[in-house]
Tab-separated table of C-alpha atoms in Angstrom:
chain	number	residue	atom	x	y	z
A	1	UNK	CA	0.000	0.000	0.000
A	2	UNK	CA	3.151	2.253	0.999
A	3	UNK	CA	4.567	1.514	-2.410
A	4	UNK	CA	1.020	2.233	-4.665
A	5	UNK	CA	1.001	5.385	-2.720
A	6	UNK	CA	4.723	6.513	-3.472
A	7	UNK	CA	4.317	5.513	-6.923
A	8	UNK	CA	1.377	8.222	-7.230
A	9	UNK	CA	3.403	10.962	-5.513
A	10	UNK	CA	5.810	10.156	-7.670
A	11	UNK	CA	3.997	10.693	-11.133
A	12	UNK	CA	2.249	13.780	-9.418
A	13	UNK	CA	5.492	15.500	-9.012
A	14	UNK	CA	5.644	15.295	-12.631
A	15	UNK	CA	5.715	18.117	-14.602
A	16	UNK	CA	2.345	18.925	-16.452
A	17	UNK	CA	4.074	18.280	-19.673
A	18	UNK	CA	5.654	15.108	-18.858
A	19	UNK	CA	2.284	13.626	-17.423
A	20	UNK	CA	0.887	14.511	-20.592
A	21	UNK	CA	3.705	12.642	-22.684
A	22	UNK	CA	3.070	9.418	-20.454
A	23	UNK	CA	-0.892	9.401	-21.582
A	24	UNK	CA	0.224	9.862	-25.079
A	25	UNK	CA	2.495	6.878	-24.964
A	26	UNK	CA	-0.256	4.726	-23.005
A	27	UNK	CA	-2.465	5.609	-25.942
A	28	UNK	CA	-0.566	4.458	-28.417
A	29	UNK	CA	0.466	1.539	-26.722
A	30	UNK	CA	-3.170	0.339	-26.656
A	31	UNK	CA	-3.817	2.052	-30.160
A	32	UNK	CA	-1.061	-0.407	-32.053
A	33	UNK	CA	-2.529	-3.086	-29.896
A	34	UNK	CA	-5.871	-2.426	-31.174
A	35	UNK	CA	-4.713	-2.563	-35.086
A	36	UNK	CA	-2.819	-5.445	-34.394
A	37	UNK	CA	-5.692	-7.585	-33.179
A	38	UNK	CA	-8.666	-6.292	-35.278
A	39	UNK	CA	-6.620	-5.996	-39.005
A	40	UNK	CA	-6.876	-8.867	-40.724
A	41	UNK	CA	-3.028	-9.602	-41.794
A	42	UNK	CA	-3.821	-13.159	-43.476
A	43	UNK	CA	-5.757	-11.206	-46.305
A	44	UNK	CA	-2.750	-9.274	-47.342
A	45	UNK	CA	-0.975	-12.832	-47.702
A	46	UNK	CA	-4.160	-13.749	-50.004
A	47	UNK	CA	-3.657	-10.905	-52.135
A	48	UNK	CA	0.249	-11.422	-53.165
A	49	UNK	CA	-0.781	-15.240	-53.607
A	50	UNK	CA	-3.120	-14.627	-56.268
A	51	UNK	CA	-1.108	-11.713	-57.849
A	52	UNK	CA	2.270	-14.107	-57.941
A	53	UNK	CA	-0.667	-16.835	-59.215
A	54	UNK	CA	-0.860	-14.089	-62.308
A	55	UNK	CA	2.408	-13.237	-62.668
A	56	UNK	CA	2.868	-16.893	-63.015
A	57	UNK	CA	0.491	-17.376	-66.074
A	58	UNK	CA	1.577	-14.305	-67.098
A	59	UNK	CA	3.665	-15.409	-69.802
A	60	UNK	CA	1.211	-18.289	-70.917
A	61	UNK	CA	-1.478	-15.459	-71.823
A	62	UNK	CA	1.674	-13.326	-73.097
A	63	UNK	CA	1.849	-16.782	-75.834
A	64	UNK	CA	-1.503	-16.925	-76.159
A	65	UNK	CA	-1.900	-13.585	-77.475
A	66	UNK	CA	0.994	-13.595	-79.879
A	67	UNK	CA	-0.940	-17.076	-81.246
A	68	UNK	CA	-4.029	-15.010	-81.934
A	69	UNK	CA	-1.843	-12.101	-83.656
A	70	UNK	CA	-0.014	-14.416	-85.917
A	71	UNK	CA	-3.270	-16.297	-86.675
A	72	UNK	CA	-3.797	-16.612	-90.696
A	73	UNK	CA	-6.702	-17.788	-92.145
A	74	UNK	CA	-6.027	-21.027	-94.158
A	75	UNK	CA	-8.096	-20.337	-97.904
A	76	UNK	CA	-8.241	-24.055	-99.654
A	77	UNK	CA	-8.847	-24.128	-103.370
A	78	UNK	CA	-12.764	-23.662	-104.478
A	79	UNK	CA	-15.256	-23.218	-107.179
A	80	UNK	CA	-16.042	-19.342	-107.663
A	81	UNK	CA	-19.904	-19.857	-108.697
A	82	UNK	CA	-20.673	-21.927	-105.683
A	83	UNK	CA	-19.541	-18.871	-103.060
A	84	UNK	CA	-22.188	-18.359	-100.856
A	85	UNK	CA	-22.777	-15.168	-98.354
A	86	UNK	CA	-20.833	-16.326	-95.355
A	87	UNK	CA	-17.462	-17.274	-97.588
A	88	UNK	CA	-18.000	-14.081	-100.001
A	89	UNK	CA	-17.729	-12.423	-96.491
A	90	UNK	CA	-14.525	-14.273	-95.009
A	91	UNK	CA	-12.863	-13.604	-98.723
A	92	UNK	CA	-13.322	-10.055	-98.349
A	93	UNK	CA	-16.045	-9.339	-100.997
A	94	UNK	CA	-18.849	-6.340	-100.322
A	95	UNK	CA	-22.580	-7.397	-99.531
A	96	UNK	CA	-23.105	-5.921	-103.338
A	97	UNK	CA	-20.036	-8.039	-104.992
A	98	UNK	CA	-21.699	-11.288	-103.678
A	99	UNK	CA	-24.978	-10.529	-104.889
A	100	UNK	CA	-23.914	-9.373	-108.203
A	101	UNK	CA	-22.711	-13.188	-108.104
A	102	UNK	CA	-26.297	-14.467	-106.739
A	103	UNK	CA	-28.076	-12.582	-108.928
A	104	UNK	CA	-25.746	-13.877	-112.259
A	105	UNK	CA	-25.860	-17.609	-110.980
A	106	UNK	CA	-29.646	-17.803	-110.611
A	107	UNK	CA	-30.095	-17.054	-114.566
A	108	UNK	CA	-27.921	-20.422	-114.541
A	109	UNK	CA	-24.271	-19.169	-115.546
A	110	UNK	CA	-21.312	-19.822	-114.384
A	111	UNK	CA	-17.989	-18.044	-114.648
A	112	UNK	CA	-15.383	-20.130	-115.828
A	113	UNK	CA	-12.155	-17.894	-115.183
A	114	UNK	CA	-10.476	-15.631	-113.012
A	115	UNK	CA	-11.311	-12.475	-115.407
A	116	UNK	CA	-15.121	-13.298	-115.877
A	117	UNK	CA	-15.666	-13.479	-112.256
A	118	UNK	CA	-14.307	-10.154	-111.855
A	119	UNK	CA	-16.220	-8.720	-115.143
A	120	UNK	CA	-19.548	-10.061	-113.090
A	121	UNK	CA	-18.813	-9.061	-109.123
A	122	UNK	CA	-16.868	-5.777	-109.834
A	123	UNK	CA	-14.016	-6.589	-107.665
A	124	UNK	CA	-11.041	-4.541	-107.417
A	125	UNK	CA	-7.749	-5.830	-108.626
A	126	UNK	CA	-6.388	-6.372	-105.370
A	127	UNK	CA	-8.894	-8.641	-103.828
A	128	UNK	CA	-8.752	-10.742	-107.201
A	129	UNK	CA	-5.272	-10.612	-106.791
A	130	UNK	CA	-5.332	-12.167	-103.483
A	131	UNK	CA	-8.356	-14.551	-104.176
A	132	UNK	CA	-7.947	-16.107	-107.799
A	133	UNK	CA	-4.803	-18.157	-107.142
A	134	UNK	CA	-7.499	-20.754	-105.041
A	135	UNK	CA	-9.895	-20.279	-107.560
A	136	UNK	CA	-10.583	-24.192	-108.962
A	137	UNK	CA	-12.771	-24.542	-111.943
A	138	UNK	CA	-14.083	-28.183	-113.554
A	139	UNK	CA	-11.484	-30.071	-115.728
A	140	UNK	CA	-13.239	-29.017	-118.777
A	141	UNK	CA	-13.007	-25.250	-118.476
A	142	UNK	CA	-9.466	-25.512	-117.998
A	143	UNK	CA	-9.045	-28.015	-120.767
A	144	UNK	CA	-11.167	-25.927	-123.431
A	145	UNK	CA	-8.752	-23.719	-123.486
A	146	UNK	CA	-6.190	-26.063	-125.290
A	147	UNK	CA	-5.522	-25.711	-128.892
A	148	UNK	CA	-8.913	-26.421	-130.996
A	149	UNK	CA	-8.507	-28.565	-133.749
A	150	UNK	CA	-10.596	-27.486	-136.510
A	151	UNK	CA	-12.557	-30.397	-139.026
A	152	UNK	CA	-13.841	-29.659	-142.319
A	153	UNK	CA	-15.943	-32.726	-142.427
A	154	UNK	CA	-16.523	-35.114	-139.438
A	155	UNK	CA	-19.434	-37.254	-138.682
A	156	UNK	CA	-19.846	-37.845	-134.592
A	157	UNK	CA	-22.279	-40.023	-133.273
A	158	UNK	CA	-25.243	-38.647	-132.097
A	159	UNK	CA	-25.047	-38.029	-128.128
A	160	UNK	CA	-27.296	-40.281	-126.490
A	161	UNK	CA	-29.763	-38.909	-124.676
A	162	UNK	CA	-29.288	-38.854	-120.718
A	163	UNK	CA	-31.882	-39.716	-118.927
A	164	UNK	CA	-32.393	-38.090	-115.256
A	165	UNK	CA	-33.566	-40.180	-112.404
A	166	UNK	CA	-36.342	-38.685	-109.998
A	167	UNK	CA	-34.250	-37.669	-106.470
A	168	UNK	CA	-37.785	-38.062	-104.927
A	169	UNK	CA	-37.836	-41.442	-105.890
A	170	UNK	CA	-33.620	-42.075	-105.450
A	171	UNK	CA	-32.308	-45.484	-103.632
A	172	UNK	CA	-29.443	-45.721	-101.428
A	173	UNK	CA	-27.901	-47.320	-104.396
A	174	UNK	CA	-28.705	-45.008	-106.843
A	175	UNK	CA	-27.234	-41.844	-104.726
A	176	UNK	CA	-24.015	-43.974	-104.152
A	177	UNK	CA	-23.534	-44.605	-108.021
A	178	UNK	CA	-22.473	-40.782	-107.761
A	179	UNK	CA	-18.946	-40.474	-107.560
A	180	UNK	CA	-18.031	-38.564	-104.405
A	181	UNK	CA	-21.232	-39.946	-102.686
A	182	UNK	CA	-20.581	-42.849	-99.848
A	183	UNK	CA	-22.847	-44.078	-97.278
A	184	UNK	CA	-22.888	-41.990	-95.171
A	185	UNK	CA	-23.585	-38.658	-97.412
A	186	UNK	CA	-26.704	-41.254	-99.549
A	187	UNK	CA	-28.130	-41.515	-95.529
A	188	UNK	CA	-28.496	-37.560	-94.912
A	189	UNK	CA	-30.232	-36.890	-98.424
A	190	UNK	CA	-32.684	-39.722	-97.472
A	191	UNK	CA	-32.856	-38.720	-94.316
A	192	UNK	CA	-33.684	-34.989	-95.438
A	193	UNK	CA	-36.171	-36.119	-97.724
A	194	UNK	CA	-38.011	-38.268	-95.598
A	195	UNK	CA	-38.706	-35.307	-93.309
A	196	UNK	CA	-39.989	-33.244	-95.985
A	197	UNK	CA	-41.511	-35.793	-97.510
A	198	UNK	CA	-40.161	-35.029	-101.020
A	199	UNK	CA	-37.197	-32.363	-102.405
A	200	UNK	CA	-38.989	-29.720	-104.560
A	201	UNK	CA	-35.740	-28.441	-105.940
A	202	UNK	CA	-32.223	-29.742	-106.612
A	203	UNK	CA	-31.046	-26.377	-104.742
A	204	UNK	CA	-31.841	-28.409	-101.659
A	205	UNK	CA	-29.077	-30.725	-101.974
A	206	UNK	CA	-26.727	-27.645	-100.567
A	207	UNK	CA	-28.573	-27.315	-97.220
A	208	UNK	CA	-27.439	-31.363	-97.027
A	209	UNK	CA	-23.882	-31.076	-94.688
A	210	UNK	CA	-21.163	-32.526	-96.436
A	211	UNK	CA	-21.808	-32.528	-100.223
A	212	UNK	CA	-18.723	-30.181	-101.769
A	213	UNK	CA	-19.791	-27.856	-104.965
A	214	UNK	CA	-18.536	-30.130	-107.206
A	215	UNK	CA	-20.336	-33.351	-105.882
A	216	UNK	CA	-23.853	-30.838	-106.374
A	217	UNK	CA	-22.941	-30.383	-110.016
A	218	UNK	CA	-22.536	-34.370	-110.274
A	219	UNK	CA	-25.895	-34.538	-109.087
A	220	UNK	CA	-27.361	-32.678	-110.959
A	221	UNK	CA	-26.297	-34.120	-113.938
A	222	UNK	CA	-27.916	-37.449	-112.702
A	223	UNK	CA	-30.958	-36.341	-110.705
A	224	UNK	CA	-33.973	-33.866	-110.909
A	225	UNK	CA	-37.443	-33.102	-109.267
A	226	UNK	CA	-39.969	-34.673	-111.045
A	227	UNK	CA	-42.392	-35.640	-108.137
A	228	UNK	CA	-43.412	-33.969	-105.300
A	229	UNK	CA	-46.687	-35.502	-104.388
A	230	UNK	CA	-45.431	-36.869	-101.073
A	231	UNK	CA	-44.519	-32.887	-99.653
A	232	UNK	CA	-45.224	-32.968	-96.331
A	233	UNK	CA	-46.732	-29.559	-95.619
A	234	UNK	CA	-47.254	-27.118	-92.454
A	235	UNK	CA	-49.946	-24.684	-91.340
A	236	UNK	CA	-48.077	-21.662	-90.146
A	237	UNK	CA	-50.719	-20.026	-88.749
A	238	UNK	CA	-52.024	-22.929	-86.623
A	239	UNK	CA	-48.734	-25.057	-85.633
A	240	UNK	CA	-47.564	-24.675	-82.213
A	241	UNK	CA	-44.032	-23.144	-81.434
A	242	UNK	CA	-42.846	-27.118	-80.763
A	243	UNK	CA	-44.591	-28.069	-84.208
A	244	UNK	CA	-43.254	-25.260	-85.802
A	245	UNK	CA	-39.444	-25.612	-84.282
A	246	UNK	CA	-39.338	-29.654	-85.373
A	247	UNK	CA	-39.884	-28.391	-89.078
A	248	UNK	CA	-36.281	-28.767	-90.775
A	249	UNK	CA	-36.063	-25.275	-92.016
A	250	UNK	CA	-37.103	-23.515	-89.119
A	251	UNK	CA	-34.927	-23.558	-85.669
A	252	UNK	CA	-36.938	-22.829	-82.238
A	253	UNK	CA	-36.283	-18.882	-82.056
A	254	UNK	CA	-37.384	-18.573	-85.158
A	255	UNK	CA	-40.213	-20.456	-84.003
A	256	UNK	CA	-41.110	-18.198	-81.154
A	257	UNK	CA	-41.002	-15.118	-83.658
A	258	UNK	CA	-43.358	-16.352	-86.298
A	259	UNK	CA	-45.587	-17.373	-83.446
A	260	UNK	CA	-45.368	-13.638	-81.900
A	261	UNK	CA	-45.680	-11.978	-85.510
A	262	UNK	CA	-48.990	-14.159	-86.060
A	263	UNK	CA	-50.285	-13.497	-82.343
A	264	UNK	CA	-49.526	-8.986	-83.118
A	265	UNK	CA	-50.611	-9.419	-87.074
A	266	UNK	CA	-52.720	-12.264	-87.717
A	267	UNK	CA	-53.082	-14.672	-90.352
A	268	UNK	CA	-49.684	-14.788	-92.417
A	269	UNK	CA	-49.794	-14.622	-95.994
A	270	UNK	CA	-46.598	-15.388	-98.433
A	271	UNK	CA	-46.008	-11.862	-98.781
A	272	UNK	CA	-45.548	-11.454	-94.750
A	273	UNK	CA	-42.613	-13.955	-94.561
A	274	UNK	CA	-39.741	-11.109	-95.431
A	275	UNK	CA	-41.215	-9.935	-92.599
A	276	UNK	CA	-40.601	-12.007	-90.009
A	277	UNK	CA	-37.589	-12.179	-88.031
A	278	UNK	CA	-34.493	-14.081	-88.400
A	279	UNK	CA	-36.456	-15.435	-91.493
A	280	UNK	CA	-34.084	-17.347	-94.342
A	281	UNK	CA	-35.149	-14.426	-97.096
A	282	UNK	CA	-33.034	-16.420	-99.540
A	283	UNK	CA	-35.400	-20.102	-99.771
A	284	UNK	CA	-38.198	-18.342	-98.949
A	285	UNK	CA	-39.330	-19.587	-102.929
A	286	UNK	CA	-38.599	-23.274	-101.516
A	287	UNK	CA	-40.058	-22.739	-98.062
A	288	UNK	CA	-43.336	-21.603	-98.964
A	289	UNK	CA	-43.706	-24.473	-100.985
A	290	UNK	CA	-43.975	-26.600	-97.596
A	291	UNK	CA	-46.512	-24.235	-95.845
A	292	UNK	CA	-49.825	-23.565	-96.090
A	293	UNK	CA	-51.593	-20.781	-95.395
C-alpha cells in the first residue's frame, strides 16, 4: 500500500508536460494493440498469392496472345460460282459483290475464269489478286482452253440422250452410283427427304452437310425433281411453337417469332414472310412451298 502510494506521488510531481507525454504513450500503446488484433493480416498474404498466381500465367497469356496475332486464315482451293454469303464475307467481298454473283448464278451461268468473275462481281484488282490463285474450276473449263482442232468434215455419233432419275424417288444405291457420294452422305439426303416428304428443288441438296460444290454439279447431272406428291406440308398459322421448331427449315427462335408476328398481325400470308424475323429471305421460294396458309 506504501509503495502504490509513493508511486502516485511520484507521477504527481511530474511536470504537467511530462504527465501529458506518459498518456500519449499509453495511448498508443493500446492504439497499435488495437490494429494489431482487429486488421486482418492473413488477407494481405491472399492478395500477393493470387497476384504471384498471375504473374505466373503471365507469360502463358503473353503466348496466347501472340498465337491469336499471328493467326492466318487457311483459304483451300474452291469453285467461284458456288460462293455463298458467309465465304464471299470471309474472302473479303462487299454485300453488293456477292450478290452481283447471286443474282448472275440464278439465270444459270457460271464463270469459268479468273477475269469473268471479276467482269460479273466488280471486284477490285487487289482482292482478285489475293483470291484467284485458289480459284478451282471443272477439268473441262481448264481443258477448253487447249488448242482447238478445226474439221472440215466429221461425222460424230449422235449423243445419247441422258436420262435423269427422280431424287424423290432415289435409292441408297442409286445416290451412291455418284462419284463422291458414300454411305454416309446417300443416308443424310434420305434422311432430309423423308422429313420433308419429297425435295422440290435440286437447290436443296446444298442445305445437305457434307456434299462439296462439285459433288452438287454431279448430281445434278444425274438427278432432278420430277415428283413432289409426297410434300409434307405445315400450317403456319395454326402449328404450335414445338410443331413449328421440329420443321427442318425452321430452328426454335425462329419459331417463337413467327408465333409472336402471327399473335400482333394475324393470319400470315406469303407476302408477310420477309417480314418475319431471323427469317431465311433467300429459300423463302422453296419454303413456302412446304406451308400452307
Amino acid at each position: 500500500m506504501e509503495t502504490n502510494n509513493s508511486i502516485i506521488k511520484s507521477v504527481l510531481n511530474y511536470s504537467k508536460s511530462q504527465r501529458i507525454g506518459i498518456i500519449l504513450f499509453f495511448l498508443m500503446v493500446l492504439l497499435a494493440q488495437g490494429f494489431y488484433y482487429f486488421f486482418d493480416f492473413q488477407s494481405l498474404d491472399s492478395n500477393d498469392n493470387e497476384k504471384s498466381k498471375w504473374l505466373a500465367n503471365q507469360s502463358i497469356i503473353d503466348s496466347l496472345k501472340l498465337d491469336v496475332k499471328n493467326f492466318k486464315q487457311t483459304i483451300y482451293p474452291f469453285n467461284p460460282n458456288f460462293i455463298t454469303d458467309f465465304k464471299g464475307y470471309k474472302l473479303g467481298m462487299s454485300v453488293e459483290e456477292i450478290d452481283r454473283l447471286l443474282a448472275y448464278r440464278k439465270q444459270n451461268k457460271f464463270v469459268n475464269s479468273a477475269a469473268e468473275f471479276q467482269a460479273v462481281t466488280k471486284v477490285s484488282d487487289s482482292l482478285l489478286k489475293a483470291i484467284s490463285p485458289y480459284f478451282k474450276f471443272p477439268d473441262w473449263v481448264n481443258n477448253k482452253k487447249g488448242n482447238v482442232q478445226q474439221f472440215v468434215k466429221s461425222d460424230f455419233p449422235k449423243p445419247e440422250k441422258v436420262t435423269l432419275l427422280d431424287i424423290n424417288q432415289a435409292t441408297k444405291e442409286d445416290l451412291m452410283k455418284v462419284n463422291g457420294i458414300g454411305d454416309k452422305i446417300s443416308e443424310r439426303i434420305l434422311e432430309q427427304k423423308q422429313k420433308l416428304g419429297a425435295f422440290v428443288s435440286m437447290e436443296q441438296m446444298e442445305d445437305i452437310w457434307g456434299l462439296s460444290p462439285e459433288v452438287i454439279e454431279k448430281l445434278n447431272a444425274s438427278f432432278s425433281v420430277k415428283s413432289v406428291f409426297n410434300i409434307r406440308k405445315i400450317n403456319i398459322n395454326n402449328a404450335s411453337v414445338k410443331e413449328l421448331s421440329q420443321f427442318p427449315f425452321f430452328r426454335y427462335q425462329l419459331a417463337k417469332d413467327i408465333v409472336i408476328y402471327r399473335t400482333m398481325n394475324g393470319d400470315i400470308r406469303v407476302e408477310d414472310l420477309p417480314k418475319i424475323k431471323g427469317f431465311p429471305v433467300d429459300k423463302i421460294k422453296i419454303i413456302a412451298l412446304y406451308l400452307e396458309f
